[in-house]
mmCIF file of C-alpha atoms in Angstrom:
data_model
loop_
_atom_site.group_PDB
_atom_site.id
_atom_site.type_symbol
_atom_site.label_atom_id
_atom_site.label_comp_id
_atom_site.label_asym_id
_atom_site.label_seq_id
_atom_site.Cartn_x
_atom_site.Cartn_y
_atom_site.Cartn_z
ATOM 1 C CA MET A 20 -17.345 -31.358 1.586
ATOM 2 C CA ILE A 21 -20.763 -29.839 2.213
ATOM 3 C CA VAL A 22 -22.115 -30.493 5.714
ATOM 4 C CA THR A 23 -25.845 -30.275 6.360
ATOM 5 C CA LEU A 24 -27.901 -29.955 9.527
ATOM 6 C CA THR A 25 -31.495 -31.199 9.720
ATOM 7 C CA LEU A 26 -33.014 -30.661 13.148
ATOM 8 C CA ASN A 27 -36.421 -32.070 12.211
ATOM 9 C CA PRO A 28 -35.805 -34.994 9.840
ATOM 10 C CA ALA A 29 -38.497 -37.375 8.652
ATOM 11 C CA VAL A 30 -39.184 -40.541 6.796
ATOM 12 C CA ASP A 31 -41.210 -39.321 3.819
ATOM 13 C CA VAL A 32 -43.958 -41.762 2.882
ATOM 14 C CA SER A 33 -45.607 -41.246 -0.506
ATOM 15 C CA THR A 34 -48.361 -43.085 -2.336
ATOM 16 C CA THR A 35 -51.048 -42.552 -4.959
ATOM 17 C CA THR A 36 -54.783 -43.049 -5.062
ATOM 18 C CA GLU A 37 -57.352 -42.434 -7.769
ATOM 19 C CA ARG A 38 -58.999 -39.506 -5.993
ATOM 20 C CA VAL A 39 -58.987 -38.017 -2.487
ATOM 21 C CA VAL A 40 -62.521 -37.713 -1.104
ATOM 22 C CA PRO A 41 -63.785 -37.388 2.485
ATOM 23 C CA GLU A 42 -65.371 -40.196 4.523
ATOM 24 C CA HIS A 43 -64.311 -43.024 2.210
ATOM 25 C CA LYS A 44 -61.601 -45.634 2.356
ATOM 26 C CA LEU A 45 -59.002 -44.627 -0.190
ATOM 27 C CA ARG A 46 -57.250 -47.592 -1.804
ATOM 28 C CA CYS A 47 -53.609 -46.631 -2.275
ATOM 29 C CA GLU A 48 -50.653 -48.005 -4.183
ATOM 30 C CA VAL A 49 -47.672 -49.566 -2.396
ATOM 31 C CA PRO A 50 -46.046 -46.711 -0.453
ATOM 32 C CA ARG A 51 -42.553 -45.432 -1.140
ATOM 33 C CA ARG A 52 -40.299 -44.396 1.749
ATOM 34 C CA ASP A 53 -37.530 -41.843 1.357
ATOM 35 C CA PRO A 54 -35.263 -40.137 3.875
ATOM 36 C CA GLY A 55 -36.499 -36.570 4.277
ATOM 37 C CA GLY A 56 -35.947 -33.210 5.900
ATOM 38 C CA GLY A 57 -34.331 -30.143 4.377
ATOM 39 C CA GLY A 58 -30.654 -30.774 5.110
ATOM 40 C CA ILE A 59 -30.916 -34.494 4.417
ATOM 41 C CA ASN A 60 -32.408 -33.742 1.008
ATOM 42 C CA VAL A 61 -29.592 -31.267 0.348
ATOM 43 C CA ALA A 62 -26.958 -33.858 1.275
ATOM 44 C CA ARG A 63 -28.598 -36.489 -0.921
ATOM 45 C CA MET A 64 -28.770 -34.080 -3.851
ATOM 46 C CA VAL A 65 -25.137 -32.990 -3.472
ATOM 47 C CA ARG A 66 -24.103 -36.622 -3.635
ATOM 48 C CA ALA A 67 -26.376 -37.299 -6.635
ATOM 49 C CA LEU A 68 -24.701 -34.410 -8.483
ATOM 50 C CA GLY A 69 -21.228 -35.813 -7.865
ATOM 51 C CA GLY A 70 -20.228 -33.892 -4.738
ATOM 52 C CA ALA A 71 -19.266 -34.965 -1.229
ATOM 53 C CA SER A 72 -21.646 -34.370 1.672
ATOM 54 C CA ALA A 73 -22.226 -35.302 5.289
ATOM 55 C CA ALA A 74 -25.621 -35.082 6.990
ATOM 56 C CA VAL A 75 -26.096 -34.423 10.711
ATOM 57 C CA PHE A 76 -29.524 -35.059 12.229
ATOM 58 C CA PRO A 77 -31.215 -36.291 15.418
ATOM 59 C CA ALA A 78 -32.809 -39.742 15.246
ATOM 60 C CA GLY A 79 -34.901 -41.708 17.705
ATOM 61 C CA GLY A 80 -37.284 -44.633 17.953
ATOM 62 C CA PRO A 81 -38.142 -47.159 15.223
ATOM 63 C CA THR A 82 -38.724 -44.412 12.651
ATOM 64 C CA GLY A 83 -35.288 -42.966 13.423
ATOM 65 C CA GLN A 84 -33.753 -46.391 12.947
ATOM 66 C CA GLY A 85 -35.583 -46.663 9.649
ATOM 67 C CA LEU A 86 -34.253 -43.273 8.581
ATOM 68 C CA VAL A 87 -30.680 -44.305 9.351
ATOM 69 C CA SER A 88 -31.182 -47.540 7.375
ATOM 70 C CA LEU A 89 -32.557 -45.648 4.364
ATOM 71 C CA LEU A 90 -29.580 -43.283 4.364
ATOM 72 C CA GLY A 91 -27.152 -46.169 4.714
ATOM 73 C CA ALA A 92 -28.741 -47.943 1.754
ATOM 74 C CA ALA A 93 -28.377 -44.710 -0.244
ATOM 75 C CA GLY A 94 -24.659 -44.531 0.596
ATOM 76 C CA LEU A 95 -24.912 -41.195 2.389
ATOM 77 C CA ASP A 96 -22.372 -40.144 5.017
ATOM 78 C CA ALA A 97 -24.929 -39.964 7.844
ATOM 79 C CA HIS A 98 -24.205 -38.722 11.374
ATOM 80 C CA ALA A 99 -27.214 -39.553 13.530
ATOM 81 C CA VAL A 100 -27.400 -38.070 17.037
ATOM 82 C CA PRO A 101 -29.483 -40.333 19.312
ATOM 83 C CA ILE A 102 -32.540 -38.730 20.947
ATOM 84 C CA ALA A 103 -35.231 -39.930 23.340
ATOM 85 C CA GLY A 104 -38.175 -38.946 21.113
ATOM 86 C CA GLU A 105 -39.269 -40.683 17.933
ATOM 87 C CA THR A 106 -38.405 -39.286 14.511
ATOM 88 C CA ARG A 107 -41.476 -38.132 12.620
ATOM 89 C CA GLN A 108 -43.025 -39.347 9.387
ATOM 90 C CA SER A 109 -44.475 -37.129 6.679
ATOM 91 C CA PHE A 110 -47.094 -38.304 4.229
ATOM 92 C CA THR A 111 -47.751 -37.337 0.608
ATOM 93 C CA VAL A 112 -50.688 -38.555 -1.500
ATOM 94 C CA ASP A 113 -50.888 -37.942 -5.253
ATOM 95 C CA GLU A 114 -54.147 -38.274 -7.144
ATOM 96 C CA GLN A 115 -54.008 -40.304 -10.358
ATOM 97 C CA GLY A 116 -57.008 -38.917 -12.217
ATOM 98 C CA PRO A 117 -57.494 -35.818 -14.419
ATOM 99 C CA GLY A 118 -56.693 -32.537 -12.706
ATOM 100 C CA ARG A 119 -54.633 -34.493 -10.201
ATOM 101 C CA LYS A 120 -53.610 -32.817 -6.967
ATOM 102 C CA GLU A 121 -50.877 -33.427 -4.413
ATOM 103 C CA TYR A 122 -51.719 -33.618 -0.703
ATOM 104 C CA ARG A 123 -48.894 -33.210 1.822
ATOM 105 C CA PHE A 124 -49.290 -33.970 5.533
ATOM 106 C CA VAL A 125 -46.414 -32.738 7.730
ATOM 107 C CA MET A 126 -46.051 -33.774 11.388
ATOM 108 C CA PRO A 127 -44.431 -31.557 14.054
ATOM 109 C CA GLY A 128 -41.644 -33.919 15.103
ATOM 110 C CA PRO A 129 -40.273 -34.866 18.538
ATOM 111 C CA GLU A 130 -39.166 -32.359 21.149
ATOM 112 C CA LEU A 131 -35.388 -31.992 21.426
ATOM 113 C CA ALA A 132 -33.750 -31.676 24.822
ATOM 114 C CA GLU A 133 -31.005 -29.074 25.211
ATOM 115 C CA THR A 134 -28.352 -31.797 25.494
ATOM 116 C CA GLU A 135 -29.585 -33.393 22.260
ATOM 117 C CA LEU A 136 -29.554 -30.069 20.430
ATOM 118 C CA GLU A 137 -26.063 -29.277 21.702
ATOM 119 C CA ALA A 138 -24.830 -32.662 20.489
ATOM 120 C CA CYS A 139 -26.173 -31.945 16.989
ATOM 121 C CA LEU A 140 -24.524 -28.523 16.825
ATOM 122 C CA ARG A 141 -21.195 -29.847 18.096
ATOM 123 C CA GLU A 142 -21.187 -32.621 15.514
ATOM 124 C CA VAL A 143 -21.768 -30.083 12.725
ATOM 125 C CA ALA A 144 -18.957 -27.883 14.081
ATOM 126 C CA ARG A 145 -16.619 -30.889 14.196
ATOM 127 C CA LEU A 146 -17.319 -31.897 10.594
ATOM 128 C CA ALA A 147 -17.220 -28.281 9.385
ATOM 129 C CA ALA A 148 -13.458 -28.120 9.957
ATOM 130 C CA GLY A 149 -13.023 -29.748 6.550
ATOM 131 C CA ALA A 150 -16.057 -28.262 4.793
ATOM 132 C CA SER A 151 -16.630 -25.485 2.287
ATOM 133 C CA PHE A 152 -20.312 -24.998 3.176
ATOM 134 C CA VAL A 153 -22.620 -25.760 6.069
ATOM 135 C CA VAL A 154 -26.284 -25.884 5.057
ATOM 136 C CA ALA A 155 -28.897 -25.607 7.814
ATOM 137 C CA SER A 156 -32.254 -26.406 6.295
ATOM 138 C CA GLY A 157 -35.775 -27.281 7.316
ATOM 139 C CA SER A 158 -38.224 -26.603 10.102
ATOM 140 C CA LEU A 159 -37.436 -26.630 13.807
ATOM 141 C CA PRO A 160 -38.912 -29.291 16.108
ATOM 142 C CA PRO A 161 -40.561 -28.412 19.419
ATOM 143 C CA GLY A 162 -38.153 -27.273 22.097
ATOM 144 C CA VAL A 163 -35.556 -25.703 19.804
ATOM 145 C CA PRO A 164 -35.079 -21.930 20.271
ATOM 146 C CA PRO A 165 -35.435 -19.813 17.117
ATOM 147 C CA GLU A 166 -31.905 -18.402 17.578
ATOM 148 C CA VAL A 167 -30.412 -21.825 16.882
ATOM 149 C CA TYR A 168 -28.847 -20.956 13.520
ATOM 150 C CA ALA A 169 -27.188 -17.842 14.926
ATOM 151 C CA ARG A 170 -25.876 -20.071 17.706
ATOM 152 C CA LEU A 171 -24.589 -22.551 15.125
ATOM 153 C CA ARG A 172 -22.765 -19.763 13.284
ATOM 154 C CA GLY A 173 -20.903 -18.882 16.467
ATOM 155 C CA MET A 174 -19.724 -22.479 16.869
ATOM 156 C CA LEU A 175 -18.376 -22.948 13.334
ATOM 157 C CA PRO A 176 -14.634 -22.755 12.642
ATOM 158 C CA PRO A 177 -13.299 -20.154 10.190
ATOM 159 C CA GLY A 178 -13.699 -21.097 6.546
ATOM 160 C CA PRO A 179 -17.042 -22.756 5.827
ATOM 161 C CA ARG A 180 -19.876 -20.520 4.659
ATOM 162 C CA LEU A 181 -23.278 -20.938 6.302
ATOM 163 C CA VAL A 182 -26.400 -21.273 4.136
ATOM 164 C CA VAL A 183 -29.783 -21.138 5.885
ATOM 165 C CA ASP A 184 -32.999 -22.285 4.235
ATOM 166 C CA SER A 185 -35.725 -21.998 6.853
ATOM 167 C CA SER A 186 -38.804 -19.963 7.694
ATOM 168 C CA GLY A 187 -40.668 -18.245 10.502
ATOM 169 C CA LEU A 188 -38.825 -17.338 13.677
ATOM 170 C CA ALA A 189 -35.817 -19.503 12.771
ATOM 171 C CA LEU A 190 -35.218 -17.369 9.693
ATOM 172 C CA ARG A 191 -35.994 -14.102 11.490
ATOM 173 C CA HIS A 192 -33.365 -14.826 14.163
ATOM 174 C CA THR A 193 -30.656 -15.893 11.714
ATOM 175 C CA GLN A 194 -27.446 -13.865 11.966
ATOM 176 C CA GLY A 195 -24.107 -14.194 10.217
ATOM 177 C CA ALA A 196 -25.222 -16.471 7.399
ATOM 178 C CA TRP A 197 -23.517 -16.215 4.037
ATOM 179 C CA MET A 198 -26.697 -16.993 2.096
ATOM 180 C CA ILE A 199 -30.410 -17.356 2.798
ATOM 181 C CA LYS A 200 -33.039 -18.642 0.346
ATOM 182 C CA PRO A 201 -36.469 -17.349 1.362
ATOM 183 C CA SER A 202 -39.615 -17.639 -0.683
ATOM 184 C CA LEU A 203 -41.535 -14.456 -1.461
ATOM 185 C CA ARG A 204 -44.021 -15.310 1.285
ATOM 186 C CA GLU A 205 -41.177 -15.730 3.783
ATOM 187 C CA LEU A 206 -39.557 -12.449 2.737
ATOM 188 C CA GLN A 207 -42.902 -10.670 3.116
ATOM 189 C CA THR A 208 -43.248 -12.159 6.594
ATOM 190 C CA LEU A 209 -39.827 -10.777 7.526
ATOM 191 C CA ALA A 210 -40.826 -7.370 6.142
ATOM 192 C CA ALA A 211 -44.301 -7.517 7.762
ATOM 193 C CA ARG A 212 -45.819 -6.151 4.538
ATOM 194 C CA GLU A 213 -46.572 -7.029 0.940
ATOM 195 C CA LEU A 214 -43.695 -6.772 -1.529
ATOM 196 C CA PRO A 215 -45.467 -6.338 -4.864
ATOM 197 C CA ASP A 216 -42.523 -5.509 -7.129
ATOM 198 C CA SER A 217 -38.809 -5.992 -7.666
ATOM 199 C CA ASP A 218 -37.830 -2.675 -6.086
ATOM 200 C CA SER A 219 -39.552 -3.496 -2.786
ATOM 201 C CA ARG A 220 -38.072 -6.985 -2.738
ATOM 202 C CA ILE A 221 -34.564 -5.725 -3.432
ATOM 203 C CA ALA A 222 -34.863 -3.060 -0.749
ATOM 204 C CA THR A 223 -36.051 -5.588 1.824
ATOM 205 C CA ALA A 224 -33.287 -8.047 0.975
ATOM 206 C CA ARG A 225 -30.640 -5.347 1.243
ATOM 207 C CA ALA A 226 -32.018 -4.269 4.611
ATOM 208 C CA LEU A 227 -31.467 -7.839 5.837
ATOM 209 C CA ILE A 228 -27.930 -7.732 4.470
ATOM 210 C CA ALA A 229 -27.266 -4.398 6.185
ATOM 211 C CA ASP A 230 -28.573 -5.828 9.472
ATOM 212 C CA GLY A 231 -26.054 -8.681 9.362
ATOM 213 C CA MET A 232 -28.457 -11.528 8.721
ATOM 214 C CA THR A 233 -26.719 -12.579 5.517
ATOM 215 C CA GLU A 234 -24.489 -11.499 2.637
ATOM 216 C CA VAL A 235 -26.511 -13.051 -0.196
ATOM 217 C CA VAL A 236 -30.262 -13.444 -0.695
ATOM 218 C CA VAL A 237 -31.606 -15.856 -3.301
ATOM 219 C CA LEU A 238 -35.314 -15.123 -3.442
ATOM 220 C CA SER A 239 -37.477 -17.949 -4.734
ATOM 221 C CA LEU A 240 -40.454 -16.695 -6.751
ATOM 222 C CA GLY A 241 -42.017 -20.005 -7.785
ATOM 223 C CA ALA A 242 -43.392 -19.827 -11.311
ATOM 224 C CA ASN A 243 -41.783 -16.383 -11.692
ATOM 225 C CA GLY A 244 -38.251 -17.707 -11.211
ATOM 226 C CA ALA A 245 -35.794 -16.317 -8.685
ATOM 227 C CA MET A 246 -33.832 -13.202 -7.793
ATOM 228 C CA LEU A 247 -30.205 -12.921 -6.713
ATOM 229 C CA ILE A 248 -29.591 -9.949 -4.425
ATOM 230 C CA THR A 249 -26.345 -8.833 -2.800
ATOM 231 C CA ARG A 250 -25.142 -5.509 -1.477
ATOM 232 C CA GLU A 251 -23.836 -4.541 -4.931
ATOM 233 C CA GLU A 252 -25.897 -6.457 -7.483
ATOM 234 C CA GLN A 253 -29.285 -7.903 -8.308
ATOM 235 C CA GLU A 254 -30.519 -10.130 -11.099
ATOM 236 C CA HIS A 255 -33.779 -11.824 -11.990
ATOM 237 C CA PHE A 256 -33.744 -15.349 -13.420
ATOM 238 C CA PRO A 257 -36.869 -16.577 -15.237
ATOM 239 C CA ALA A 258 -38.303 -19.949 -14.287
ATOM 240 C CA ILE A 259 -37.445 -23.025 -16.326
ATOM 241 C CA PRO A 260 -40.750 -24.368 -17.709
ATOM 242 C CA VAL A 261 -41.287 -28.056 -16.932
ATOM 243 C CA PRO A 262 -44.349 -30.228 -16.271
ATOM 244 C CA ILE A 263 -44.916 -30.482 -12.526
ATOM 245 C CA ARG A 264 -45.370 -33.926 -10.994
ATOM 246 C CA SER A 265 -44.423 -33.033 -7.403
ATOM 247 C CA THR A 266 -42.982 -30.023 -5.592
ATOM 248 C CA VAL A 267 -41.346 -32.077 -2.816
ATOM 249 C CA GLY A 268 -37.619 -31.344 -2.515
ATOM 250 C CA ALA A 269 -37.445 -28.670 -5.216
ATOM 251 C CA GLY A 270 -36.111 -25.974 -2.886
ATOM 252 C CA ASP A 271 -33.645 -28.376 -1.272
ATOM 253 C CA SER A 272 -32.378 -29.440 -4.700
ATOM 254 C CA MET A 273 -31.848 -25.796 -5.609
ATOM 255 C CA VAL A 274 -29.814 -25.129 -2.462
ATOM 256 C CA ALA A 275 -27.706 -28.251 -2.967
ATOM 257 C CA ALA A 276 -26.863 -27.403 -6.566
ATOM 258 C CA MET A 277 -25.986 -23.793 -5.726
ATOM 259 C CA ALA A 278 -23.636 -24.821 -2.917
ATOM 260 C CA LEU A 279 -21.979 -27.465 -5.073
ATOM 261 C CA ALA A 280 -21.488 -25.079 -8.004
ATOM 262 C CA LEU A 281 -19.921 -22.490 -5.706
ATOM 263 C CA GLU A 282 -17.658 -25.132 -4.180
ATOM 264 C CA ARG A 283 -16.489 -25.940 -7.708
ATOM 265 C CA GLY A 284 -15.554 -22.291 -8.273
ATOM 266 C CA GLU A 285 -18.510 -21.173 -10.372
ATOM 267 C CA PRO A 286 -19.521 -17.488 -10.108
ATOM 268 C CA LEU A 287 -22.598 -16.722 -8.035
ATOM 269 C CA ARG A 288 -24.967 -16.080 -10.949
ATOM 270 C CA GLN A 289 -23.986 -19.384 -12.587
ATOM 271 C CA ALA A 290 -24.544 -21.146 -9.282
ATOM 272 C CA VAL A 291 -28.067 -19.724 -9.128
ATOM 273 C CA ARG A 292 -28.735 -20.903 -12.682
ATOM 274 C CA PHE A 293 -27.504 -24.396 -11.782
ATOM 275 C CA GLY A 294 -29.674 -24.329 -8.661
ATOM 276 C CA MET A 295 -32.724 -23.388 -10.700
ATOM 277 C CA ALA A 296 -32.055 -26.274 -13.066
ATOM 278 C CA ALA A 297 -31.952 -28.667 -10.117
ATOM 279 C CA GLY A 298 -35.139 -27.221 -8.634
ATOM 280 C CA ALA A 299 -36.926 -27.570 -11.971
ATOM 281 C CA ALA A 300 -35.633 -31.115 -12.403
ATOM 282 C CA ALA A 301 -37.101 -32.030 -9.006
ATOM 283 C CA LEU A 302 -40.553 -30.997 -10.248
ATOM 284 C CA LEU A 303 -40.354 -33.759 -12.851
ATOM 285 C CA ARG A 304 -40.178 -36.543 -10.262
ATOM 286 C CA PRO A 305 -43.252 -38.021 -8.537
ATOM 287 C CA GLY A 306 -43.876 -38.141 -4.802
ATOM 288 C CA THR A 307 -40.835 -37.715 -2.569
ATOM 289 C CA GLN A 308 -38.223 -38.707 -5.148
ATOM 290 C CA LEU A 309 -35.391 -36.237 -5.741
ATOM 291 C CA CYS A 310 -34.279 -35.185 -9.203
ATOM 292 C CA ARG A 311 -31.923 -37.025 -11.529
ATOM 293 C CA ARG A 312 -28.486 -35.674 -12.374
ATOM 294 C CA GLU A 313 -29.063 -36.083 -16.108
ATOM 295 C CA ASP A 314 -32.223 -33.958 -15.940
ATOM 296 C CA VAL A 315 -30.368 -31.211 -14.061
ATOM 297 C CA GLU A 316 -27.575 -31.131 -16.623
ATOM 298 C CA ARG A 317 -29.983 -31.036 -19.574
ATOM 299 C CA LEU A 318 -32.029 -28.194 -18.096
ATOM 300 C CA PHE A 319 -28.890 -26.247 -17.183
ATOM 301 C CA ALA A 320 -27.727 -26.616 -20.794
ATOM 302 C CA GLY A 321 -31.075 -25.269 -22.033
ATOM 303 C CA GLU A 322 -32.323 -28.624 -23.268
ATOM 304 C CA SER A 323 -35.596 -30.393 -22.534
ATOM 305 C CA PRO A 324 -35.404 -33.412 -20.214
ATOM 306 C CA GLU A 325 -36.182 -36.739 -21.813
#
């Protein structure tokens, strides 16, 4: 079992229009609605790849009810914690014409009361008793202190490994994680300087390891692939070239596949390779759709997706 925590979930609404221009009505296609938020995407992807997952998240208002319904229809083991505020929506618009672009509009989300936050953390800790990994992923809503993932680590039982995929102050205040997956921009923010080469990136990652933030850093480099960095080893993995239709969920798919591969006993470097295949497969799908298992397996095997 892989348990995920999403403190700022969303219903992801996606549509297409011929071209985005200011001051005009833009006629759009019928919108698609998907359950969203980092940990929810991870849980969905774990299940799509044949693993078992449980997703913990706060939910409130009509949008929260809609989110719960979407997850139920998808067959996900969803653990919604009721809140007073209303769950947010996010909005993605894809252009249809030549040189098409993707526009993503992300809302801040409802404020969480301390009692609501505590209920979310306790539910994760309860489920974690039978889990191999706990994945905390996504942004923090208003009212949540940046030390929340360090607090979560202190509440977990022995056994499950904590993976954190976040940014900003939430990432900076992480302590005791087993793995983090920052982007280069996020790692540079932690270092408060540019990291122009592999040596500087490795040194920064190992400083985080020495400080107790994490044991493993998987650094996402976008079109330049990814780096695996631990106290003893480092390795660069080139990107898997695929046509890009949407970047939504690519990082979450990577985290899900890595955790699942590790749960199945794969060595760390193979888990990163499997994660990169899942991240690349997500780029093939339009809007807010996650990747397909068959695409992940083909890319991991070195084949081209159909």
